[in-house]
């Protein structure tokens, strides 16, 4: 696993943690792209491909948002009821 791969994996997990805490979401429930980018930049180590790391961070953030949305609806991520 290359250094970039490790950074992207860590970025994905950090994006999930940020969403779990509700960071990057406004009070009205909308995404705040500037705040999300600032959250990423506070965490991000120096790496050759910063945009790929941001994409991994955002993917983790979005996956956690989807998982939490399913739970709010009373469903498991696979679509089955809880």
PDB file of N, CA, C and O in Angstrom:
ATOM      1  N   UNK A   1       0.850  -1.169   0.000  1.00  0.00           N
ATOM      2  CA  UNK A   1       0.000   0.000   0.000  1.00  0.00           C
ATOM      3  C   UNK A   1       0.902   1.240   0.000  1.00  0.00           C
ATOM      4  O   UNK A   1       1.753   1.398   0.859  1.00  0.00           O
ATOM      5  N   UNK A   2       0.684   2.107  -0.961  1.00  0.00           N
ATOM      6  CA  UNK A   2       1.514   3.301  -1.086  1.00  0.00           C
ATOM      7  C   UNK A   2       1.101   4.352  -0.048  1.00  0.00           C
ATOM      8  O   UNK A   2       0.046   4.253   0.585  1.00  0.00           O
ATOM      9  N   UNK A   3       1.923   5.355   0.094  1.00  0.00           N
ATOM     10  CA  UNK A   3       1.630   6.432   1.036  1.00  0.00           C
ATOM     11  C   UNK A   3       0.334   7.138   0.654  1.00  0.00           C
ATOM     12  O   UNK A   3      -0.495   7.453   1.505  1.00  0.00           O
ATOM     13  N   UNK A   4       0.139   7.364  -0.650  1.00  0.00           N
ATOM     14  CA  UNK A   4      -1.085   8.023  -1.114  1.00  0.00           C
ATOM     15  C   UNK A   4      -2.314   7.169  -0.770  1.00  0.00           C
ATOM     16  O   UNK A   4      -3.340   7.703  -0.352  1.00  0.00           O
ATOM     17  N   UNK A   5      -2.212   5.849  -0.927  1.00  0.00           N
ATOM     18  CA  UNK A   5      -3.334   4.972  -0.584  1.00  0.00           C
ATOM     19  C   UNK A   5      -3.672   5.059   0.902  1.00  0.00           C
ATOM     20  O   UNK A   5      -4.842   5.081   1.285  1.00  0.00           O
ATOM     21  N   UNK A   6      -2.644   5.090   1.744  1.00  0.00           N
ATOM     22  CA  UNK A   6      -2.871   5.204   3.184  1.00  0.00           C
ATOM     23  C   UNK A   6      -3.517   6.543   3.531  1.00  0.00           C
ATOM     24  O   UNK A   6      -4.418   6.601   4.371  1.00  0.00           O
ATOM     25  N   UNK A   7      -3.078   7.595   2.871  1.00  0.00           N
ATOM     26  CA  UNK A   7      -3.667   8.919   3.111  1.00  0.00           C
ATOM     27  C   UNK A   7      -5.127   8.932   2.685  1.00  0.00           C
ATOM     28  O   UNK A   7      -5.991   9.449   3.403  1.00  0.00           O
ATOM     29  N   UNK A   8      -5.436   8.342   1.539  1.00  0.00           N
ATOM     30  CA  UNK A   8      -6.821   8.313   1.066  1.00  0.00           C
ATOM     31  C   UNK A   8      -7.704   7.485   1.981  1.00  0.00           C
ATOM     32  O   UNK A   8      -8.855   7.846   2.248  1.00  0.00           O
ATOM     33  N   UNK A   9      -7.183   6.370   2.495  1.00  0.00           N
ATOM     34  CA  UNK A   9      -7.953   5.546   3.431  1.00  0.00           C
ATOM     35  C   UNK A   9      -8.226   6.331   4.716  1.00  0.00           C
ATOM     36  O   UNK A   9      -9.349   6.341   5.228  1.00  0.00           O
ATOM     37  N   UNK A  10      -7.203   7.007   5.229  1.00  0.00           N
ATOM     38  CA  UNK A  10      -7.374   7.812   6.439  1.00  0.00           C
ATOM     39  C   UNK A  10      -8.331   8.973   6.187  1.00  0.00           C
ATOM     40  O   UNK A  10      -9.132   9.323   7.058  1.00  0.00           O
ATOM     41  N   UNK A  11      -8.277   9.568   5.000  1.00  0.00           N
ATOM     42  CA  UNK A  11      -9.174  10.667   4.650  1.00  0.00           C
ATOM     43  C   UNK A  11     -10.621  10.177   4.618  1.00  0.00           C
ATOM     44  O   UNK A  11     -11.530  10.861   5.096  1.00  0.00           O
ATOM     45  N   UNK A  12     -10.851   9.001   4.068  1.00  0.00           N
ATOM     46  CA  UNK A  12     -12.193   8.417   4.020  1.00  0.00           C
ATOM     47  C   UNK A  12     -12.747   8.250   5.439  1.00  0.00           C
ATOM     48  O   UNK A  12     -13.871   8.652   5.732  1.00  0.00           O
ATOM     49  N   UNK A  13     -11.939   7.678   6.321  1.00  0.00           N
ATOM     50  CA  UNK A  13     -12.378   7.469   7.701  1.00  0.00           C
ATOM     51  C   UNK A  13     -12.607   8.795   8.416  1.00  0.00           C
ATOM     52  O   UNK A  13     -13.548   8.923   9.204  1.00  0.00           O
ATOM     53  N   UNK A  14     -11.760   9.786   8.166  1.00  0.00           N
ATOM     54  CA  UNK A  14     -11.939  11.092   8.792  1.00  0.00           C
ATOM     55  C   UNK A  14     -13.209  11.761   8.287  1.00  0.00           C
ATOM     56  O   UNK A  14     -13.931  12.390   9.062  1.00  0.00           O
ATOM     57  N   UNK A  15     -13.512  11.608   7.008  1.00  0.00           N
ATOM     58  CA  UNK A  15     -14.756  12.153   6.466  1.00  0.00           C
ATOM     59  C   UNK A  15     -15.971  11.529   7.132  1.00  0.00           C
ATOM     60  O   UNK A  15     -16.948  12.221   7.451  1.00  0.00           O
ATOM     61  N   UNK A  16     -15.914  10.231   7.387  1.00  0.00           N
ATOM     62  CA  UNK A  16     -17.015   9.547   8.077  1.00  0.00           C
ATOM     63  C   UNK A  16     -17.174  10.092   9.494  1.00  0.00           C
ATOM     64  O   UNK A  16     -18.288  10.337   9.947  1.00  0.00           O
ATOM     65  N   UNK A  17     -16.060  10.271  10.206  1.00  0.00           N
ATOM     66  CA  UNK A  17     -16.125  10.800  11.571  1.00  0.00           C
ATOM     67  C   UNK A  17     -16.701  12.213  11.585  1.00  0.00           C
ATOM     68  O   UNK A  17     -17.514  12.545  12.450  1.00  0.00           O
ATOM     69  N   UNK A  18     -16.299  13.042  10.632  1.00  0.00           N
ATOM     70  CA  UNK A  18     -16.818  14.410  10.572  1.00  0.00           C
ATOM     71  C   UNK A  18     -18.319  14.420  10.363  1.00  0.00           C
ATOM     72  O   UNK A  18     -19.043  15.181  11.013  1.00  0.00           O
ATOM     73  N   UNK A  19     -18.823  13.569   9.486  1.00  0.00           N
ATOM     74  CA  UNK A  19     -20.261  13.524   9.252  1.00  0.00           C
ATOM     75  C   UNK A  19     -20.987  12.985  10.467  1.00  0.00           C
ATOM     76  O   UNK A  19     -22.063  13.456  10.820  1.00  0.00           O
ATOM     77  N   UNK A  20     -20.421  11.984  11.118  1.00  0.00           N
ATOM     78  CA  UNK A  20     -21.045  11.401  12.308  1.00  0.00           C
ATOM     79  C   UNK A  20     -21.242  12.477  13.371  1.00  0.00           C
ATOM     80  O   UNK A  20     -22.204  12.451  14.126  1.00  0.00           O
ATOM     81  N   UNK A  21     -20.319  13.436  13.434  1.00  0.00           N
ATOM     82  CA  UNK A  21     -20.408  14.530  14.403  1.00  0.00           C
ATOM     83  C   UNK A  21     -21.263  15.681  13.887  1.00  0.00           C
ATOM     84  O   UNK A  21     -21.512  16.639  14.607  1.00  0.00           O
ATOM     85  N   UNK A  22     -21.687  15.620  12.632  1.00  0.00           N
ATOM     86  CA  UNK A  22     -22.524  16.665  12.057  1.00  0.00           C
ATOM     87  C   UNK A  22     -21.747  17.868  11.551  1.00  0.00           C
ATOM     88  O   UNK A  22     -22.326  18.923  11.319  1.00  0.00           O
ATOM     89  N   UNK A  23     -20.461  17.712  11.360  1.00  0.00           N
ATOM     90  CA  UNK A  23     -19.651  18.816  10.876  1.00  0.00           C
ATOM     91  C   UNK A  23     -19.836  18.974   9.372  1.00  0.00           C
ATOM     92  O   UNK A  23     -19.947  18.000   8.646  1.00  0.00           O
ATOM     93  N   UNK A  24     -19.891  20.199   8.901  1.00  0.00           N
ATOM     94  CA  UNK A  24     -20.071  20.464   7.478  1.00  0.00           C
ATOM     95  C   UNK A  24     -21.519  20.557   7.055  1.00  0.00           C
ATOM     96  O   UNK A  24     -21.821  20.646   5.875  1.00  0.00           O
ATOM     97  N   UNK A  25     -22.436  20.553   8.040  1.00  0.00           N
ATOM     98  CA  UNK A  25     -23.861  20.665   7.741  1.00  0.00           C
ATOM     99  C   UNK A  25     -24.372  21.922   8.430  1.00  0.00           C
ATOM    100  O   UNK A  25     -24.063  22.179   9.595  1.00  0.00           O
ATOM    101  N   UNK A  26     -25.154  22.722   7.716  1.00  0.00           N
ATOM    102  CA  UNK A  26     -25.707  23.941   8.304  1.00  0.00           C
ATOM    103  C   UNK A  26     -26.861  23.591   9.226  1.00  0.00           C
ATOM    104  O   UNK A  26     -27.330  22.447   9.258  1.00  0.00           O
ATOM    105  N   UNK A  27     -27.345  24.582   9.958  1.00  0.00           N
ATOM    106  CA  UNK A  27     -28.463  24.377  10.875  1.00  0.00           C
ATOM    107  C   UNK A  27     -29.731  23.938  10.138  1.00  0.00           C
ATOM    108  O   UNK A  27     -30.568  23.235  10.695  1.00  0.00           O
ATOM    109  N   UNK A  28     -29.849  24.322   8.869  1.00  0.00           N
ATOM    110  CA  UNK A  28     -31.025  23.938   8.082  1.00  0.00           C
ATOM    111  C   UNK A  28     -30.872  22.558   7.449  1.00  0.00           C
ATOM    112  O   UNK A  28     -31.760  22.092   6.756  1.00  0.00           O
ATOM    113  N   UNK A  29     -29.723  21.920   7.659  1.00  0.00           N
ATOM    114  CA  UNK A  29     -29.509  20.584   7.125  1.00  0.00           C
ATOM    115  C   UNK A  29     -28.878  20.543   5.749  1.00  0.00           C
ATOM    116  O   UNK A  29     -28.802  19.489   5.133  1.00  0.00           O
ATOM    117  N   UNK A  30     -28.415  21.688   5.244  1.00  0.00           N
ATOM    118  CA  UNK A  30     -27.769  21.731   3.931  1.00  0.00           C
ATOM    119  C   UNK A  30     -26.262  21.559   4.077  1.00  0.00           C
ATOM    120  O   UNK A  30     -25.690  21.815   5.132  1.00  0.00           O
ATOM    121  N   UNK A  31     -25.623  21.142   3.007  1.00  0.00           N
ATOM    122  CA  UNK A  31     -24.170  21.010   3.008  1.00  0.00           C
ATOM    123  C   UNK A  31     -23.527  22.378   2.936  1.00  0.00           C
ATOM    124  O   UNK A  31     -23.995  23.250   2.227  1.00  0.00           O
ATOM    125  N   UNK A  32     -22.457  22.554   3.672  1.00  0.00           N
ATOM    126  CA  UNK A  32     -21.671  23.784   3.611  1.00  0.00           C
ATOM    127  C   UNK A  32     -20.324  23.402   3.007  1.00  0.00           C
ATOM    128  O   UNK A  32     -19.428  22.946   3.700  1.00  0.00           O
ATOM    129  N   UNK A  33     -20.210  23.550   1.691  1.00  0.00           N
ATOM    130  CA  UNK A  33     -19.009  23.099   0.972  1.00  0.00           C
ATOM    131  C   UNK A  33     -17.735  23.788   1.458  1.00  0.00           C
ATOM    132  O   UNK A  33     -16.692  23.169   1.551  1.00  0.00           O
ATOM    133  N   UNK A  34     -17.820  25.078   1.772  1.00  0.00           N
ATOM    134  CA  UNK A  34     -16.627  25.786   2.252  1.00  0.00           C
ATOM    135  C   UNK A  34     -16.189  25.245   3.600  1.00  0.00           C
ATOM    136  O   UNK A  34     -14.996  25.050   3.835  1.00  0.00           O
ATOM    137  N   UNK A  35     -17.131  24.988   4.484  1.00  0.00           N
ATOM    138  CA  UNK A  35     -16.790  24.430   5.792  1.00  0.00           C
ATOM    139  C   UNK A  35     -16.220  23.026   5.637  1.00  0.00           C
ATOM    140  O   UNK A  35     -15.273  22.652   6.341  1.00  0.00           O
ATOM    141  N   UNK A  36     -16.769  22.255   4.696  1.00  0.00           N
ATOM    142  CA  UNK A  36     -16.255  20.898   4.472  1.00  0.00           C
ATOM    143  C   UNK A  36     -14.818  20.953   3.985  1.00  0.00           C
ATOM    144  O   UNK A  36     -13.971  20.176   4.429  1.00  0.00           O
ATOM    145  N   UNK A  37     -14.524  21.864   3.101  1.00  0.00           N
ATOM    146  CA  UNK A  37     -13.155  21.990   2.580  1.00  0.00           C
ATOM    147  C   UNK A  37     -12.199  22.427   3.698  1.00  0.00           C
ATOM    148  O   UNK A  37     -11.082  21.918   3.801  1.00  0.00           O
ATOM    149  N   UNK A  38     -12.647  23.342   4.566  1.00  0.00           N
ATOM    150  CA  UNK A  38     -11.810  23.773   5.693  1.00  0.00           C
ATOM    151  C   UNK A  38     -11.558  22.610   6.656  1.00  0.00           C
ATOM    152  O   UNK A  38     -10.451  22.463   7.175  1.00  0.00           O
ATOM    153  N   UNK A  39     -12.581  21.789   6.909  1.00  0.00           N
ATOM    154  CA  UNK A  39     -12.394  20.617   7.772  1.00  0.00           C
ATOM    155  C   UNK A  39     -11.339  19.685   7.179  1.00  0.00           C
ATOM    156  O   UNK A  39     -10.464  19.186   7.892  1.00  0.00           O
ATOM    157  N   UNK A  40     -11.436  19.453   5.888  1.00  0.00           N
ATOM    158  CA  UNK A  40     -10.468  18.583   5.225  1.00  0.00           C
ATOM    159  C   UNK A  40      -9.065  19.163   5.312  1.00  0.00           C
ATOM    160  O   UNK A  40      -8.112  18.456   5.634  1.00  0.00           O
ATOM    161  N   UNK A  41      -8.926  20.445   5.049  1.00  0.00           N
ATOM    162  CA  UNK A  41      -7.603  21.065   5.040  1.00  0.00           C
ATOM    163  C   UNK A  41      -6.968  21.090   6.424  1.00  0.00           C
ATOM    164  O   UNK A  41      -5.750  21.051   6.546  1.00  0.00           O
ATOM    165  N   UNK A  42      -7.767  21.131   7.486  1.00  0.00           N
ATOM    166  CA  UNK A  42      -7.209  21.060   8.841  1.00  0.00           C
ATOM    167  C   UNK A  42      -6.609  19.697   9.116  1.00  0.00           C
ATOM    168  O   UNK A  42      -5.657  19.576   9.866  1.00  0.00           O
ATOM    169  N   UNK A  43      -7.206  18.673   8.547  1.00  0.00           N
ATOM    170  CA  UNK A  43      -6.732  17.311   8.790  1.00  0.00           C
ATOM    171  C   UNK A  43      -5.623  16.899   7.840  1.00  0.00           C
ATOM    172  O   UNK A  43      -4.706  16.172   8.220  1.00  0.00           O
ATOM    173  N   UNK A  44      -5.689  17.308   6.603  1.00  0.00           N
ATOM    174  CA  UNK A  44      -4.899  16.736   5.510  1.00  0.00           C
ATOM    175  C   UNK A  44      -3.385  16.892   5.674  1.00  0.00           C
ATOM    176  O   UNK A  44      -2.892  17.996   5.848  1.00  0.00           O
ATOM    177  N   UNK A  45      -2.662  15.782   5.580  1.00  0.00           N
ATOM    178  CA  UNK A  45      -1.205  15.871   5.538  1.00  0.00           C
ATOM    179  C   UNK A  45      -0.758  16.255   4.122  1.00  0.00           C
ATOM    180  O   UNK A  45      -1.544  16.192   3.178  1.00  0.00           O
ATOM    181  N   UNK A  46       0.484  16.627   4.001  1.00  0.00           N
ATOM    182  CA  UNK A  46       1.021  16.933   2.663  1.00  0.00           C
ATOM    183  C   UNK A  46       1.072  15.638   1.859  1.00  0.00           C
ATOM    184  O   UNK A  46       1.542  14.615   2.348  1.00  0.00           O
ATOM    185  N   UNK A  47       0.548  15.683   0.648  1.00  0.00           N
ATOM    186  CA  UNK A  47       0.570  14.488  -0.200  1.00  0.00           C
ATOM    187  C   UNK A  47       0.627  14.927  -1.657  1.00  0.00           C
ATOM    188  O   UNK A  47       0.266  16.055  -1.986  1.00  0.00           O
ATOM    189  N   UNK A  48       1.066  14.029  -2.540  1.00  0.00           N
ATOM    190  CA  UNK A  48       1.208  14.391  -3.956  1.00  0.00           C
ATOM    191  C   UNK A  48      -0.113  14.738  -4.640  1.00  0.00           C
ATOM    192  O   UNK A  48      -0.169  15.650  -5.451  1.00  0.00           O
ATOM    193  N   UNK A  49      -1.178  14.012  -4.320  1.00  0.00           N
ATOM    194  CA  UNK A  49      -2.455  14.232  -5.001  1.00  0.00           C
ATOM    195  C   UNK A  49      -3.511  14.644  -3.979  1.00  0.00           C
ATOM    196  O   UNK A  49      -4.257  13.815  -3.464  1.00  0.00           O
ATOM    197  N   UNK A  50      -3.580  15.928  -3.695  1.00  0.00           N
ATOM    198  CA  UNK A  50      -4.482  16.453  -2.669  1.00  0.00           C
ATOM    199  C   UNK A  50      -5.943  16.314  -3.080  1.00  0.00           C
ATOM    200  O   UNK A  50      -6.808  16.066  -2.243  1.00  0.00           O
ATOM    201  N   UNK A  51      -6.252  16.431  -4.373  1.00  0.00           N
ATOM    202  CA  UNK A  51      -7.636  16.322  -4.823  1.00  0.00           C
ATOM    203  C   UNK A  51      -8.169  14.896  -4.677  1.00  0.00           C
ATOM    204  O   UNK A  51      -9.333  14.699  -4.348  1.00  0.00           O
ATOM    205  N   UNK A  52      -7.331  13.901  -4.901  1.00  0.00           N
ATOM    206  CA  UNK A  52      -7.754  12.513  -4.701  1.00  0.00           C
ATOM    207  C   UNK A  52      -8.037  12.263  -3.221  1.00  0.00           C
ATOM    208  O   UNK A  52      -8.993  11.555  -2.871  1.00  0.00           O
ATOM    209  N   UNK A  53      -7.227  12.858  -2.350  1.00  0.00           N
ATOM    210  CA  UNK A  53      -7.457  12.715  -0.909  1.00  0.00           C
ATOM    211  C   UNK A  53      -8.763  13.402  -0.516  1.00  0.00           C
ATOM    212  O   UNK A  53      -9.528  12.880   0.294  1.00  0.00           O
ATOM    213  N   UNK A  54      -9.042  14.577  -1.106  1.00  0.00           N
ATOM    214  CA  UNK A  54     -10.301  15.261  -0.806  1.00  0.00           C
ATOM    215  C   UNK A  54     -11.486  14.440  -1.305  1.00  0.00           C
ATOM    216  O   UNK A  54     -12.505  14.339  -0.627  1.00  0.00           O
ATOM    217  N   UNK A  55     -11.370  13.857  -2.473  1.00  0.00           N
ATOM    218  CA  UNK A  55     -12.449  13.017  -2.994  1.00  0.00           C
ATOM    219  C   UNK A  55     -12.715  11.837  -2.067  1.00  0.00           C
ATOM    220  O   UNK A  55     -13.867  11.487  -1.824  1.00  0.00           O
ATOM    221  N   UNK A  56     -11.653  11.225  -1.536  1.00  0.00           N
ATOM    222  CA  UNK A  56     -11.823  10.114  -0.591  1.00  0.00           C
ATOM    223  C   UNK A  56     -12.479  10.611   0.688  1.00  0.00           C
ATOM    224  O   UNK A  56     -13.371   9.946   1.240  1.00  0.00           O
ATOM    225  N   UNK A  57     -12.074  11.785   1.169  1.00  0.00           N
ATOM    226  CA  UNK A  57     -12.672  12.368   2.373  1.00  0.00           C
ATOM    227  C   UNK A  57     -14.167  12.607   2.150  1.00  0.00           C
ATOM    228  O   UNK A  57     -14.993  12.252   2.978  1.00  0.00           O
ATOM    229  N   UNK A  58     -14.507  13.208   0.997  1.00  0.00           N
ATOM    230  CA  UNK A  58     -15.905  13.501   0.706  1.00  0.00           C
ATOM    231  C   UNK A  58     -16.711  12.216   0.528  1.00  0.00           C
ATOM    232  O   UNK A  58     -17.862  12.146   0.958  1.00  0.00           O
ATOM    233  N   UNK A  59     -16.129  11.192  -0.090  1.00  0.00           N
ATOM    234  CA  UNK A  59     -16.829   9.911  -0.232  1.00  0.00           C
ATOM    235  C   UNK A  59     -17.165   9.321   1.133  1.00  0.00           C
ATOM    236  O   UNK A  59     -18.266   8.812   1.346  1.00  0.00           O
ATOM    237  N   UNK A  60     -16.220   9.379   2.061  1.00  0.00           N
ATOM    238  CA  UNK A  60     -16.482   8.890   3.417  1.00  0.00           C
ATOM    239  C   UNK A  60     -17.572   9.702   4.096  1.00  0.00           C
ATOM    240  O   UNK A  60     -18.456   9.155   4.761  1.00  0.00           O
ATOM    241  N   UNK A  61     -17.533  11.017   3.906  1.00  0.00           N
ATOM    242  CA  UNK A  61     -18.537  11.902   4.485  1.00  0.00           C
ATOM    243  C   UNK A  61     -19.914  11.558   3.931  1.00  0.00           C
ATOM    244  O   UNK A  61     -20.884  11.432   4.659  1.00  0.00           O
ATOM    245  N   UNK A  62     -19.985  11.379   2.610  1.00  0.00           N
ATOM    246  CA  UNK A  62     -21.265  11.090   1.960  1.00  0.00           C
ATOM    247  C   UNK A  62     -21.782   9.703   2.331  1.00  0.00           C
ATOM    248  O   UNK A  62     -22.977   9.530   2.556  1.00  0.00           O
ATOM    249  N   UNK A  63     -20.912   8.710   2.413  1.00  0.00           N
ATOM    250  CA  UNK A  63     -21.339   7.363   2.793  1.00  0.00           C
ATOM    251  C   UNK A  63     -21.924   7.350   4.197  1.00  0.00           C
ATOM    252  O   UNK A  63     -22.928   6.685   4.457  1.00  0.00           O
ATOM    253  N   UNK A  64     -21.302   8.090   5.104  1.00  0.00           N
ATOM    254  CA  UNK A  64     -21.834   8.163   6.470  1.00  0.00           C
ATOM    255  C   UNK A  64     -23.155   8.914   6.486  1.00  0.00           C
ATOM    256  O   UNK A  64     -24.065   8.549   7.226  1.00  0.00           O
ATOM    257  N   UNK A  65     -23.302   9.948   5.672  1.00  0.00           N
ATOM    258  CA  UNK A  65     -24.573  10.673   5.582  1.00  0.00           C
ATOM    259  C   UNK A  65     -25.677   9.734   5.097  1.00  0.00           C
ATOM    260  O   UNK A  65     -26.795   9.750   5.632  1.00  0.00           O
ATOM    261  N   UNK A  66     -25.372   8.908   4.116  1.00  0.00           N
ATOM    262  CA  UNK A  66     -26.360   7.943   3.613  1.00  0.00           C
ATOM    263  C   UNK A  66     -26.722   6.929   4.694  1.00  0.00           C
ATOM    264  O   UNK A  66     -27.895   6.595   4.876  1.00  0.00           O
ATOM    265  N   UNK A  67     -25.726   6.439   5.413  1.00  0.00           N
ATOM    266  CA  UNK A  67     -25.979   5.448   6.469  1.00  0.00           C
ATOM    267  C   UNK A  67     -26.869   6.051   7.555  1.00  0.00           C
ATOM    268  O   UNK A  67     -27.841   5.419   7.998  1.00  0.00           O
ATOM    269  N   UNK A  68     -26.576   7.281   7.973  1.00  0.00           N
ATOM    270  CA  UNK A  68     -27.384   7.931   9.001  1.00  0.00           C
ATOM    271  C   UNK A  68     -28.800   8.194   8.505  1.00  0.00           C
ATOM    272  O   UNK A  68     -29.763   8.084   9.275  1.00  0.00           O
ATOM    273  N   UNK A  69     -28.957   8.513   7.235  1.00  0.00           N
ATOM    274  CA  UNK A  69     -30.285   8.742   6.669  1.00  0.00           C
ATOM    275  C   UNK A  69     -31.111   7.456   6.703  1.00  0.00           C
ATOM    276  O   UNK A  69     -32.286   7.482   7.045  1.00  0.00           O
ATOM    277  N   UNK A  70     -30.502   6.336   6.357  1.00  0.00           N
ATOM    278  CA  UNK A  70     -31.214   5.058   6.440  1.00  0.00           C
ATOM    279  C   UNK A  70     -31.645   4.766   7.874  1.00  0.00           C
ATOM    280  O   UNK A  70     -32.772   4.333   8.122  1.00  0.00           O
ATOM    281  N   UNK A  71     -30.764   5.012   8.829  1.00  0.00           N
ATOM    282  CA  UNK A  71     -31.105   4.748  10.225  1.00  0.00           C
ATOM    283  C   UNK A  71     -32.248   5.636  10.697  1.00  0.00           C
ATOM    284  O   UNK A  71     -33.116   5.181  11.446  1.00  0.00           O
ATOM    285  N   UNK A  72     -32.282   6.895  10.251  1.00  0.00           N
ATOM    286  CA  UNK A  72     -33.388   7.791  10.607  1.00  0.00           C
ATOM    287  C   UNK A  72     -34.712   7.277  10.066  1.00  0.00           C
ATOM    288  O   UNK A  72     -35.752   7.502  10.648  1.00  0.00           O
ATOM    289  N   UNK A  73     -34.667   6.596   8.931  1.00  0.00           N
ATOM    290  CA  UNK A  73     -35.875   6.046   8.319  1.00  0.00           C
ATOM    291  C   UNK A  73     -36.257   4.695   8.913  1.00  0.00           C
ATOM    292  O   UNK A  73     -37.273   4.123   8.541  1.00  0.00           O
ATOM    293  N   UNK A  74     -35.426   4.161   9.816  1.00  0.00           N
ATOM    294  CA  UNK A  74     -35.712   2.877  10.424  1.00  0.00           C
ATOM    295  C   UNK A  74     -35.292   1.699   9.550  1.00  0.00           C
ATOM    296  O   UNK A  74     -35.834   0.612   9.670  1.00  0.00           O
ATOM    297  N   UNK A  75     -34.308   1.919   8.682  1.00  0.00           N
ATOM    298  CA  UNK A  75     -33.826   0.875   7.783  1.00  0.00           C
ATOM    299  C   UNK A  75     -32.352   0.618   8.006  1.00  0.00           C
ATOM    300  O   UNK A  75     -31.607   1.514   8.414  1.00  0.00           O
ATOM    301  N   UNK A  76     -31.928  -0.580   7.703  1.00  0.00           N
ATOM    302  CA  UNK A  76     -30.509  -0.884   7.649  1.00  0.00           C
ATOM    303  C   UNK A  76     -29.989  -0.402   6.301  1.00  0.00           C
ATOM    304  O   UNK A  76     -30.765  -0.246   5.359  1.00  0.00           O
ATOM    305  N   UNK A  77     -28.678  -0.162   6.149  1.00  0.00           N
ATOM    306  CA  UNK A  77     -28.152   0.300   4.860  1.00  0.00           C
ATOM    307  C   UNK A  77     -28.477  -0.638   3.684  1.00  0.00           C
ATOM    308  O   UNK A  77     -28.526  -0.192   2.551  1.00  0.00           O
ATOM    309  N   UNK A  78     -28.745  -1.906   3.965  1.00  0.00           N
ATOM    310  CA  UNK A  78     -29.112  -2.825   2.888  1.00  0.00           C
ATOM    311  C   UNK A  78     -30.565  -2.661   2.468  1.00  0.00           C
ATOM    312  O   UNK A  78     -31.003  -3.215   1.470  1.00  0.00           O
ATOM    313  N   UNK A  79     -31.353  -1.861   3.222  1.00  0.00           N
ATOM    314  CA  UNK A  79     -32.747  -1.614   2.867  1.00  0.00           C
ATOM    315  C   UNK A  79     -33.746  -2.377   3.707  1.00  0.00           C
ATOM    316  O   UNK A  79     -34.951  -2.142   3.620  1.00  0.00           O
ATOM    317  N   UNK A  80     -33.267  -3.294   4.550  1.00  0.00           N
ATOM    318  CA  UNK A  80     -34.181  -4.067   5.402  1.00  0.00           C
ATOM    319  C   UNK A  80     -34.563  -3.240   6.631  1.00  0.00           C
ATOM    320  O   UNK A  80     -33.762  -2.462   7.132  1.00  0.00           O
ATOM    321  N   UNK A  81     -35.778  -3.413   7.145  1.00  0.00           N
ATOM    322  CA  UNK A  81     -36.180  -2.675   8.339  1.00  0.00           C
ATOM    323  C   UNK A  81     -35.389  -3.133   9.572  1.00  0.00           C
ATOM    324  O   UNK A  81     -34.947  -4.281   9.642  1.00  0.00           O
ATOM    325  N   UNK A  82     -35.248  -2.226  10.514  1.00  0.00           N
ATOM    326  CA  UNK A  82     -34.529  -2.548  11.750  1.00  0.00           C
ATOM    327  C   UNK A  82     -35.418  -3.372  12.641  1.00  0.00           C
ATOM    328  O   UNK A  82     -36.550  -3.137  12.812  1.00  0.00           O
TER     329      UNK A  82
END
